[in-house]
């Protein structure tokens, strides 16, 4: 009996040992094969790779490789505070990625023979807040970091592991100073009244007291949390590409006679026309998910309340809801109308002997993040008093600037005490009438980054 207990005990111990061994084998394989890009975590206090006070030691021009004159500028980073180049945040969020150093530089438009590359792999630390602060730092070693800024390559060396409290108080980072005077406006438009619809994006940048600058490219350029993509059309297809320099690795949607009516960082709305059936159709897709199966329904965008509002709409218009099918529930989209984004639907009425389709406005309240623009205190009446032929206008989040679109031009005015300035600070002419497809405001470092990426694309004179 005693020998039997020993044998049973040995089996139990061996079984437990096997489980423990199996756990460590699987655990090792998990961490070995998991992509480090997906292993992003919030840092623990005092454990940041980039925490401390840093002194700028060298600045290299990325255009010609020349050494620029360095200054005594300092960089301050800890888990509660970041200050860089006269901008900062008191609510930073950190993410870490391990990337190939050369590929990272090439992706950011850096000619690698201008930069010394001492290691194949580097840690990239991304710092952002809930507003518009965003910066990436390259960890070269424990006492040296680098960053790309204003078409230059900056190297900092650590002078302290801590950030002096007196230095922070002198910098006086407040909610107002966190929003730099560097502000940009992206506006993507389509041609109206032309045989072939084309798309352009204007970038208007107002950096401090400098005069506004404007640049223009073909296609629709979008900033998605400081990651960018480009949308355009070719033949009977719409394409989206993250590689906006070479336009490779694109996602394509094949739609006959398609026109883009609306674009945001997450969604795209398209209007198409079938010449054989003489039907117009609307559709909404998530960016990158292009297929008939991935069309968004009213329920996807506005939930059960949206479906209820849809049926209320058609009943009020005198239509019967009995013949509504799943296709009708996806035959809707977004268009710009009367200074606002409006949901439009196509209602197919099969109750008559002849097929009839009707376009209707839909009173939908989306429960997904499809619109990013916010309401403004500047009224339509006040804008029309300033520019009578205005067809659209856009006010910056801090209500210091307004961009006004007419049939002939785009103008920017300053706003003071909710009053629009007498004369525009900037105006550019348009070749033909344009309608708005997308627009975005960015400021601070996000404005600078948007400008840097925008300038990598071939510009239109």
Tab-separated table of C-alpha atoms in Angstrom:
chain	number	residue	atom	x	y	z
A	1	UNK	CA	0.000	0.000	0.000
A	2	UNK	CA	2.868	2.256	0.895
A	3	UNK	CA	4.598	1.595	-2.434
A	4	UNK	CA	1.338	2.331	-4.218
A	5	UNK	CA	1.100	5.766	-2.556
A	6	UNK	CA	4.690	6.545	-3.530
A	7	UNK	CA	3.999	5.601	-7.142
A	8	UNK	CA	0.858	7.768	-7.232
A	9	UNK	CA	2.710	10.686	-5.622
A	10	UNK	CA	5.511	10.375	-8.187
A	11	UNK	CA	3.008	10.422	-11.050
A	12	UNK	CA	1.284	13.527	-9.630
A	13	UNK	CA	4.612	15.358	-9.152
A	14	UNK	CA	5.728	14.413	-12.677
A	15	UNK	CA	2.421	15.616	-14.128
A	16	UNK	CA	2.698	18.971	-12.323
A	17	UNK	CA	6.292	19.322	-13.477
A	18	UNK	CA	5.224	18.631	-17.078
A	19	UNK	CA	2.532	21.333	-16.875
A	20	UNK	CA	5.021	23.868	-15.498
A	21	UNK	CA	7.544	22.976	-18.212
A	22	UNK	CA	4.874	23.235	-20.925
A	23	UNK	CA	3.796	26.639	-19.583
A	24	UNK	CA	7.318	28.063	-19.880
A	25	UNK	CA	7.818	26.599	-23.361
A	26	UNK	CA	4.557	28.120	-24.617
A	27	UNK	CA	5.295	31.388	-22.833
A	28	UNK	CA	8.716	31.586	-24.465
A	29	UNK	CA	7.294	30.899	-27.902
A	30	UNK	CA	4.564	33.489	-27.394
A	31	UNK	CA	7.011	36.278	-26.639
A	32	UNK	CA	9.378	35.057	-29.288
A	33	UNK	CA	6.925	35.235	-32.142
A	34	UNK	CA	4.617	38.070	-31.092
A	35	UNK	CA	5.228	41.196	-33.157
A	36	UNK	CA	6.684	43.847	-30.858
A	37	UNK	CA	4.678	46.520	-32.684
A	38	UNK	CA	1.539	45.065	-31.128
A	39	UNK	CA	3.061	44.927	-27.638
A	40	UNK	CA	2.369	48.541	-26.724
A	41	UNK	CA	1.914	49.380	-23.058
A	42	UNK	CA	1.706	52.372	-20.795
A	43	UNK	CA	5.015	53.019	-19.013
A	44	UNK	CA	5.442	52.701	-15.270
A	45	UNK	CA	6.493	55.817	-13.352
A	46	UNK	CA	10.237	56.550	-13.509
A	47	UNK	CA	10.815	53.746	-16.007
A	48	UNK	CA	10.624	55.698	-19.273
A	49	UNK	CA	13.423	55.154	-21.734
A	50	UNK	CA	13.405	58.854	-22.544
A	51	UNK	CA	12.723	60.401	-19.138
A	52	UNK	CA	14.976	63.163	-17.912
A	53	UNK	CA	16.468	66.472	-19.008
A	54	UNK	CA	18.181	66.472	-22.392
A	55	UNK	CA	20.519	68.975	-24.080
A	56	UNK	CA	20.529	69.527	-27.843
A	57	UNK	CA	24.016	68.567	-29.127
A	58	UNK	CA	23.712	68.470	-32.910
A	59	UNK	CA	21.352	69.414	-35.731
A	60	UNK	CA	21.784	67.938	-39.227
A	61	UNK	CA	19.978	69.285	-42.283
A	62	UNK	CA	18.160	66.470	-44.082
A	63	UNK	CA	18.366	68.269	-47.431
A	64	UNK	CA	22.143	68.534	-47.760
A	65	UNK	CA	23.580	66.835	-44.664
A	66	UNK	CA	25.162	70.038	-43.358
A	67	UNK	CA	25.577	70.612	-39.647
A	68	UNK	CA	23.402	73.412	-38.348
A	69	UNK	CA	24.396	75.511	-35.387
A	70	UNK	CA	23.158	73.886	-32.183
A	71	UNK	CA	21.758	75.892	-29.306
A	72	UNK	CA	21.329	75.487	-25.583
A	73	UNK	CA	17.750	74.314	-26.071
A	74	UNK	CA	16.667	71.601	-23.694
A	75	UNK	CA	14.121	68.820	-23.851
A	76	UNK	CA	12.191	67.804	-20.719
A	77	UNK	CA	10.386	64.482	-20.384
A	78	UNK	CA	8.828	62.588	-17.527
A	79	UNK	CA	5.688	60.524	-17.077
A	80	UNK	CA	3.582	63.624	-16.310
A	81	UNK	CA	5.191	66.326	-18.410
A	82	UNK	CA	6.845	66.852	-21.825
A	83	UNK	CA	8.321	70.058	-23.232
A	84	UNK	CA	9.838	70.239	-26.717
A	85	UNK	CA	10.583	73.253	-28.960
A	86	UNK	CA	8.291	75.709	-27.148
A	87	UNK	CA	5.375	73.279	-27.069
A	88	UNK	CA	4.427	70.806	-24.403
A	89	UNK	CA	1.809	68.794	-22.621
A	90	UNK	CA	1.065	67.881	-19.029
A	91	UNK	CA	-0.883	64.763	-19.999
A	92	UNK	CA	1.442	62.629	-22.187
A	93	UNK	CA	0.691	59.102	-23.361
A	94	UNK	CA	3.602	56.861	-24.369
A	95	UNK	CA	3.930	53.966	-26.814
A	96	UNK	CA	6.984	51.910	-27.699
A	97	UNK	CA	7.902	50.153	-30.950
A	98	UNK	CA	11.035	48.323	-32.015
A	99	UNK	CA	11.757	49.017	-35.683
A	100	UNK	CA	14.482	48.730	-38.284
A	101	UNK	CA	16.366	52.032	-38.027
A	102	UNK	CA	17.064	52.465	-41.745
A	103	UNK	CA	13.491	51.641	-42.771
A	104	UNK	CA	12.123	54.079	-40.187
A	105	UNK	CA	14.284	56.892	-41.559
A	106	UNK	CA	13.335	56.108	-45.151
A	107	UNK	CA	9.631	56.079	-44.249
A	108	UNK	CA	10.054	59.551	-42.775
A	109	UNK	CA	11.713	60.850	-45.928
A	110	UNK	CA	15.278	60.851	-44.551
A	111	UNK	CA	18.153	60.097	-46.930
A	112	UNK	CA	20.031	57.607	-44.786
A	113	UNK	CA	23.541	58.455	-46.031
A	114	UNK	CA	23.140	61.819	-44.268
A	115	UNK	CA	22.646	60.089	-40.908
A	116	UNK	CA	24.983	57.847	-38.927
A	117	UNK	CA	23.331	54.451	-38.338
A	118	UNK	CA	25.084	52.505	-35.594
A	119	UNK	CA	22.460	49.786	-35.014
A	120	UNK	CA	19.949	47.873	-37.121
A	121	UNK	CA	17.104	48.003	-34.590
A	122	UNK	CA	16.001	50.959	-32.476
A	123	UNK	CA	13.194	51.693	-30.043
A	124	UNK	CA	10.808	54.426	-31.189
A	125	UNK	CA	8.951	56.231	-28.399
A	126	UNK	CA	5.762	57.997	-29.508
A	127	UNK	CA	4.388	60.694	-27.202
A	128	UNK	CA	1.001	62.308	-27.668
A	129	UNK	CA	-1.874	63.759	-25.676
A	130	UNK	CA	-5.620	64.021	-26.152
A	131	UNK	CA	-5.212	67.322	-27.946
A	132	UNK	CA	-2.667	67.839	-30.722
A	133	UNK	CA	0.753	67.225	-29.165
A	134	UNK	CA	2.629	64.455	-30.989
A	135	UNK	CA	6.327	63.610	-31.203
A	136	UNK	CA	8.475	60.538	-31.873
A	137	UNK	CA	11.927	59.973	-30.378
A	138	UNK	CA	14.559	57.464	-31.495
A	139	UNK	CA	16.437	55.803	-28.610
A	140	UNK	CA	20.058	55.588	-29.807
A	141	UNK	CA	21.390	54.479	-26.402
A	142	UNK	CA	20.543	55.083	-22.756
A	143	UNK	CA	22.035	58.592	-22.848
A	144	UNK	CA	21.285	59.681	-26.403
A	145	UNK	CA	18.026	60.159	-28.325
A	146	UNK	CA	17.130	61.724	-31.670
A	147	UNK	CA	14.106	63.156	-33.455
A	148	UNK	CA	13.154	64.513	-36.875
A	149	UNK	CA	11.927	68.110	-36.736
A	150	UNK	CA	11.545	70.853	-39.384
A	151	UNK	CA	13.426	68.796	-42.017
A	152	UNK	CA	16.351	68.411	-39.619
A	153	UNK	CA	17.737	65.568	-37.529
A	154	UNK	CA	18.169	66.538	-33.869
A	155	UNK	CA	20.346	64.618	-31.392
A	156	UNK	CA	19.994	65.124	-27.633
A	157	UNK	CA	22.244	63.879	-24.820
A	158	UNK	CA	20.983	63.295	-21.295
A	159	UNK	CA	22.236	65.697	-18.639
A	160	UNK	CA	19.944	64.504	-15.841
A	161	UNK	CA	17.618	61.598	-15.090
A	162	UNK	CA	15.163	64.023	-13.543
A	163	UNK	CA	13.278	67.149	-14.556
A	164	UNK	CA	13.828	70.097	-12.255
A	165	UNK	CA	10.544	71.416	-10.863
A	166	UNK	CA	11.779	75.017	-11.093
A	167	UNK	CA	12.428	74.531	-14.822
A	168	UNK	CA	8.861	73.339	-15.330
A	169	UNK	CA	7.423	76.348	-13.481
A	170	UNK	CA	9.547	78.717	-15.585
A	171	UNK	CA	8.220	77.131	-18.775
A	172	UNK	CA	4.658	77.780	-17.560
A	173	UNK	CA	2.900	75.164	-19.692
A	174	UNK	CA	-0.810	75.904	-19.478
A	175	UNK	CA	-3.828	74.824	-21.461
A	176	UNK	CA	-3.426	77.893	-23.676
A	177	UNK	CA	0.315	77.509	-24.288
A	178	UNK	CA	-0.106	73.834	-25.163
A	179	UNK	CA	-1.931	74.924	-28.290
A	180	UNK	CA	0.814	76.414	-30.433
A	181	UNK	CA	0.110	79.251	-32.818
A	182	UNK	CA	1.119	76.877	-35.591
A	183	UNK	CA	-2.220	75.871	-37.128
A	184	UNK	CA	-3.065	74.142	-40.415
A	185	UNK	CA	-6.222	73.570	-42.396
A	186	UNK	CA	-6.634	70.682	-44.832
A	187	UNK	CA	-9.512	71.026	-47.278
A	188	UNK	CA	-10.208	68.372	-49.908
A	189	UNK	CA	-12.507	69.376	-52.771
A	190	UNK	CA	-13.967	67.890	-55.940
A	191	UNK	CA	-14.705	69.606	-59.260
A	192	UNK	CA	-18.296	70.481	-60.141
A	193	UNK	CA	-19.713	70.852	-63.631
A	194	UNK	CA	-16.813	69.106	-65.386
A	195	UNK	CA	-16.976	65.997	-67.545
A	196	UNK	CA	-14.523	64.075	-65.357
A	197	UNK	CA	-14.540	64.697	-61.608
A	198	UNK	CA	-11.115	65.397	-60.124
A	199	UNK	CA	-10.010	65.898	-56.520
A	200	UNK	CA	-7.546	68.292	-54.902
A	201	UNK	CA	-6.370	68.970	-51.368
A	202	UNK	CA	-5.218	72.402	-50.212
A	203	UNK	CA	-3.076	72.810	-47.094
A	204	UNK	CA	-3.232	76.299	-45.604
A	205	UNK	CA	-0.734	76.782	-42.772
A	206	UNK	CA	-0.529	79.775	-40.400
A	207	UNK	CA	2.628	79.511	-38.287
A	208	UNK	CA	2.745	82.165	-35.595
A	209	UNK	CA	3.029	85.703	-36.962
A	210	UNK	CA	4.206	84.506	-40.366
A	211	UNK	CA	2.018	84.955	-43.428
A	212	UNK	CA	-0.148	81.934	-44.300
A	213	UNK	CA	1.265	79.519	-46.873
A	214	UNK	CA	-0.697	77.320	-49.259
A	215	UNK	CA	0.194	74.111	-51.078
A	216	UNK	CA	-1.910	71.865	-53.280
A	217	UNK	CA	-1.821	68.223	-54.396
A	218	UNK	CA	-3.965	65.903	-56.473
A	219	UNK	CA	-6.221	63.607	-54.454
A	220	UNK	CA	-7.687	63.779	-50.956
A	221	UNK	CA	-5.138	63.784	-48.120
A	222	UNK	CA	-6.246	62.819	-44.595
A	223	UNK	CA	-4.515	62.933	-41.208
A	224	UNK	CA	-5.621	60.008	-39.033
A	225	UNK	CA	-4.033	60.683	-35.644
A	226	UNK	CA	-0.797	61.749	-37.340
A	227	UNK	CA	-0.833	58.722	-39.636
A	228	UNK	CA	-1.691	59.764	-43.170
A	229	UNK	CA	-3.402	58.324	-46.229
A	230	UNK	CA	-4.408	59.490	-49.703
A	231	UNK	CA	-7.656	58.833	-51.597
A	232	UNK	CA	-8.165	59.368	-55.328
A	233	UNK	CA	-9.955	57.925	-58.357
A	234	UNK	CA	-8.742	56.355	-61.568
A	235	UNK	CA	-10.988	55.114	-64.388
A	236	UNK	CA	-13.973	53.396	-62.694
A	237	UNK	CA	-12.323	52.836	-59.319
A	238	UNK	CA	-11.617	54.593	-56.031
A	239	UNK	CA	-8.356	53.820	-54.258
A	240	UNK	CA	-6.913	54.402	-50.803
A	241	UNK	CA	-3.182	54.217	-50.090
A	242	UNK	CA	-1.066	54.671	-46.973
A	243	UNK	CA	1.986	54.916	-49.219
A	244	UNK	CA	1.074	58.349	-50.495
A	245	UNK	CA	4.524	58.969	-52.010
A	246	UNK	CA	4.551	56.132	-54.566
A	247	UNK	CA	0.865	55.125	-54.368
A	248	UNK	CA	1.703	51.428	-54.023
A	249	UNK	CA	-0.089	48.821	-51.858
A	250	UNK	CA	-3.463	50.395	-52.547
A	251	UNK	CA	-6.982	49.272	-51.631
A	252	UNK	CA	-9.322	49.561	-54.608
A	253	UNK	CA	-13.086	49.833	-54.876
A	254	UNK	CA	-14.402	49.207	-58.396
A	255	UNK	CA	-17.584	51.252	-58.878
A	256	UNK	CA	-18.982	52.490	-62.170
A	257	UNK	CA	-19.237	56.289	-62.499
A	258	UNK	CA	-18.291	56.836	-58.852
A	259	UNK	CA	-17.899	60.204	-57.120
A	260	UNK	CA	-16.568	60.738	-53.607
A	261	UNK	CA	-18.956	62.959	-51.628
A	262	UNK	CA	-17.509	62.633	-48.134
A	263	UNK	CA	-14.275	61.462	-46.524
A	264	UNK	CA	-13.130	61.298	-42.909
A	265	UNK	CA	-10.319	59.470	-41.137
A	266	UNK	CA	-12.560	56.404	-40.743
A	267	UNK	CA	-15.286	56.522	-43.423
A	268	UNK	CA	-15.857	57.309	-47.087
A	269	UNK	CA	-19.193	58.023	-48.799
A	270	UNK	CA	-19.605	57.456	-52.529
A	271	UNK	CA	-22.251	58.357	-55.088
A	272	UNK	CA	-22.447	56.221	-58.231
A	273	UNK	CA	-24.584	56.041	-61.345
A	274	UNK	CA	-25.532	52.955	-63.353
A	275	UNK	CA	-26.110	54.057	-66.941
A	276	UNK	CA	-27.740	50.741	-67.905
A	277	UNK	CA	-30.436	50.875	-65.237
A	278	UNK	CA	-30.490	54.691	-64.998
A	279	UNK	CA	-30.136	54.456	-61.208
A	280	UNK	CA	-28.161	56.588	-58.756
A	281	UNK	CA	-26.790	54.919	-55.615
A	282	UNK	CA	-25.217	56.040	-52.380
A	283	UNK	CA	-22.912	53.984	-50.176
A	284	UNK	CA	-20.721	54.312	-47.079
A	285	UNK	CA	-17.645	52.184	-46.343
A	286	UNK	CA	-15.041	51.990	-43.654
A	287	UNK	CA	-11.658	53.082	-44.960
A	288	UNK	CA	-9.848	50.067	-46.404
A	289	UNK	CA	-12.874	47.753	-46.308
A	290	UNK	CA	-14.074	47.943	-49.896
A	291	UNK	CA	-16.577	45.365	-51.086
A	292	UNK	CA	-20.328	45.027	-51.575
A	293	UNK	CA	-20.441	42.987	-48.374
A	294	UNK	CA	-18.756	45.747	-46.358
A	295	UNK	CA	-21.245	48.486	-47.227
A	296	UNK	CA	-22.432	50.189	-44.065
A	297	UNK	CA	-26.118	49.976	-43.209
A	298	UNK	CA	-28.170	52.599	-41.429
A	299	UNK	CA	-28.038	50.433	-38.328
A	300	UNK	CA	-24.221	50.298	-38.529
A	301	UNK	CA	-24.031	54.090	-38.523
A	302	UNK	CA	-26.971	55.138	-36.346
A	303	UNK	CA	-28.096	51.987	-34.515
A	304	UNK	CA	-31.699	50.960	-33.844
A	305	UNK	CA	-32.718	54.604	-33.406
A	306	UNK	CA	-31.380	55.302	-36.864
A	307	UNK	CA	-33.524	52.582	-38.400
A	308	UNK	CA	-36.565	53.931	-36.580
A	309	UNK	CA	-35.803	57.469	-37.780
A	310	UNK	CA	-35.439	56.161	-41.341
A	311	UNK	CA	-38.890	54.590	-41.344
A	312	UNK	CA	-40.376	57.724	-39.757
A	313	UNK	CA	-38.787	59.764	-42.580
A	314	UNK	CA	-40.308	57.762	-45.389
A	315	UNK	CA	-43.750	57.636	-43.741
A	316	UNK	CA	-43.775	61.424	-43.340
A	317	UNK	CA	-42.934	61.742	-47.040
A	318	UNK	CA	-45.943	59.586	-47.902
A	319	UNK	CA	-44.050	56.439	-48.912
A	320	UNK	CA	-44.942	52.941	-47.839
A	321	UNK	CA	-42.360	51.108	-45.748
A	322	UNK	CA	-43.647	47.685	-46.768
A	323	UNK	CA	-41.354	47.370	-49.782
A	324	UNK	CA	-38.177	48.537	-48.031
A	325	UNK	CA	-35.466	45.872	-48.162
A	326	UNK	CA	-31.901	45.444	-46.946
A	327	UNK	CA	-30.561	47.076	-50.113
A	328	UNK	CA	-32.517	50.250	-49.380
A	329	UNK	CA	-31.083	50.303	-45.849
A	330	UNK	CA	-27.585	50.491	-47.372
A	331	UNK	CA	-28.455	52.892	-50.181
A	332	UNK	CA	-27.546	56.045	-48.278
A	333	UNK	CA	-24.573	58.365	-47.897
A	334	UNK	CA	-23.247	61.752	-46.811
A	335	UNK	CA	-23.058	65.002	-48.797
A	336	UNK	CA	-22.154	68.583	-47.995
A	337	UNK	CA	-25.183	70.883	-48.130
A	338	UNK	CA	-25.908	74.331	-46.670
A	339	UNK	CA	-22.693	74.414	-44.563
A	340	UNK	CA	-23.365	71.007	-43.006
A	341	UNK	CA	-22.936	67.295	-43.634
A	342	UNK	CA	-26.305	65.774	-44.560
A	343	UNK	CA	-27.339	62.117	-44.781
A	344	UNK	CA	-28.985	61.328	-48.126
A	345	UNK	CA	-30.898	58.191	-49.066
A	346	UNK	CA	-32.294	56.671	-52.239
A	347	UNK	CA	-35.738	55.194	-51.724
A	348	UNK	CA	-36.808	52.570	-54.272
A	349	UNK	CA	-40.581	52.550	-54.677
A	350	UNK	CA	-41.810	49.259	-56.130
A	351	UNK	CA	-45.500	49.860	-55.482
A	352	UNK	CA	-46.047	51.515	-58.880
A	353	UNK	CA	-46.131	49.781	-62.210
A	354	UNK	CA	-42.959	51.632	-63.144
A	355	UNK	CA	-39.909	51.509	-60.918
A	356	UNK	CA	-39.328	54.882	-59.243
A	357	UNK	CA	-36.390	55.927	-57.071
A	358	UNK	CA	-36.458	59.074	-54.963
A	359	UNK	CA	-33.668	60.931	-53.168
A	360	UNK	CA	-34.546	61.928	-49.603
A	361	UNK	CA	-32.852	63.678	-46.674
A	362	UNK	CA	-32.402	61.432	-43.653
A	363	UNK	CA	-32.640	62.674	-40.083
A	364	UNK	CA	-29.946	60.430	-38.603
A	365	UNK	CA	-27.775	60.916	-35.531
A	366	UNK	CA	-24.644	58.753	-35.919
A	367	UNK	CA	-23.411	56.738	-32.970
A	368	UNK	CA	-19.971	56.229	-34.544
A	369	UNK	CA	-17.143	58.726	-35.008
A	370	UNK	CA	-17.951	59.746	-38.572
A	371	UNK	CA	-17.937	63.557	-38.213
A	372	UNK	CA	-15.080	65.398	-36.525
A	373	UNK	CA	-16.172	68.994	-37.114
A	374	UNK	CA	-17.746	70.893	-34.232
A	375	UNK	CA	-20.273	73.702	-34.154
A	376	UNK	CA	-19.062	77.290	-34.165
A	377	UNK	CA	-20.268	80.463	-32.526
A	378	UNK	CA	-19.783	82.284	-35.853
A	379	UNK	CA	-23.241	82.330	-37.458
A	380	UNK	CA	-24.033	81.807	-41.134
A	381	UNK	CA	-25.619	85.256	-41.234
A	382	UNK	CA	-22.432	86.909	-39.987
A	383	UNK	CA	-20.340	85.082	-42.603
A	384	UNK	CA	-22.747	86.037	-45.408
A	385	UNK	CA	-22.538	89.670	-44.303
A	386	UNK	CA	-18.785	89.466	-44.834
A	387	UNK	CA	-18.808	87.424	-48.070
A	388	UNK	CA	-22.181	87.408	-49.843
A	389	UNK	CA	-21.327	84.635	-52.307
A	390	UNK	CA	-20.029	82.204	-49.660
A	391	UNK	CA	-20.839	78.568	-50.401
A	392	UNK	CA	-19.100	77.092	-47.348
A	393	UNK	CA	-17.010	78.169	-44.362
A	394	UNK	CA	-14.898	76.567	-41.618
A	395	UNK	CA	-13.892	77.989	-38.231
A	396	UNK	CA	-10.781	76.827	-36.353
A	397	UNK	CA	-11.341	75.033	-33.013
A	398	UNK	CA	-9.992	78.017	-31.059
A	399	UNK	CA	-12.142	80.346	-33.207
A	400	UNK	CA	-9.171	82.513	-34.192
A	401	UNK	CA	-9.374	81.800	-37.944
A	402	UNK	CA	-12.081	81.243	-40.537
A	403	UNK	CA	-11.707	79.819	-44.049
A	404	UNK	CA	-14.389	80.894	-46.553
A	405	UNK	CA	-15.052	79.090	-49.834
A	406	UNK	CA	-16.751	80.729	-52.825
A	407	UNK	CA	-17.163	79.642	-56.446
A	408	UNK	CA	-13.990	81.535	-57.317
A	409	UNK	CA	-11.606	81.350	-54.373
A	410	UNK	CA	-10.640	80.209	-50.884
A	411	UNK	CA	-9.866	82.920	-48.322
A	412	UNK	CA	-8.666	82.957	-44.712
A	413	UNK	CA	-9.638	85.682	-42.219
A	414	UNK	CA	-8.635	86.296	-38.621
A	415	UNK	CA	-11.325	86.375	-35.932
A	416	UNK	CA	-11.126	88.669	-32.911
A	417	UNK	CA	-13.872	88.842	-30.297
A	418	UNK	CA	-16.051	86.743	-32.621
A	419	UNK	CA	-15.750	89.408	-35.338
A	420	UNK	CA	-14.333	88.512	-38.743
A	421	UNK	CA	-11.450	90.710	-39.924
A	422	UNK	CA	-12.035	93.390	-42.547
A	423	UNK	CA	-9.658	91.938	-45.137
A	424	UNK	CA	-8.515	88.350	-45.717
A	425	UNK	CA	-4.978	87.448	-44.664
A	426	UNK	CA	-4.827	84.995	-47.528
A	427	UNK	CA	-6.707	84.260	-50.793
A	428	UNK	CA	-6.165	81.718	-53.563
A	429	UNK	CA	-8.139	81.459	-56.796
A	430	UNK	CA	-9.991	78.376	-58.027
A	431	UNK	CA	-10.062	77.292	-61.676
A	432	UNK	CA	-13.658	76.126	-61.425
A	433	UNK	CA	-16.399	75.568	-58.899
A	434	UNK	CA	-15.532	73.158	-56.099
A	435	UNK	CA	-17.489	71.253	-53.454
A	436	UNK	CA	-16.050	70.137	-50.143
A	437	UNK	CA	-15.353	66.444	-49.593
A	438	UNK	CA	-13.220	66.579	-46.453
A	439	UNK	CA	-11.651	69.114	-44.083
A	440	UNK	CA	-9.484	69.024	-40.948
A	441	UNK	CA	-7.867	71.484	-38.558
A	442	UNK	CA	-4.550	70.604	-36.888
A	443	UNK	CA	-2.311	72.637	-34.627
A	444	UNK	CA	0.925	72.518	-32.669
A	445	UNK	CA	3.325	69.694	-33.602
A	446	UNK	CA	0.503	67.941	-35.435
A	447	UNK	CA	0.351	70.929	-37.798
A	448	UNK	CA	4.061	70.753	-38.440
A	449	UNK	CA	3.942	67.002	-39.038
A	450	UNK	CA	0.997	67.355	-41.418
A	451	UNK	CA	2.918	69.977	-43.393
A	452	UNK	CA	6.069	67.823	-43.503
A	453	UNK	CA	4.209	64.779	-44.836
A	454	UNK	CA	2.142	66.862	-47.256
A	455	UNK	CA	5.304	68.323	-48.811
A	456	UNK	CA	6.615	64.830	-49.620
A	457	UNK	CA	3.883	64.545	-52.269
A	458	UNK	CA	4.233	66.115	-55.712
A	459	UNK	CA	2.787	69.600	-55.496
A	460	UNK	CA	0.494	71.279	-58.046
A	461	UNK	CA	1.366	74.824	-59.096
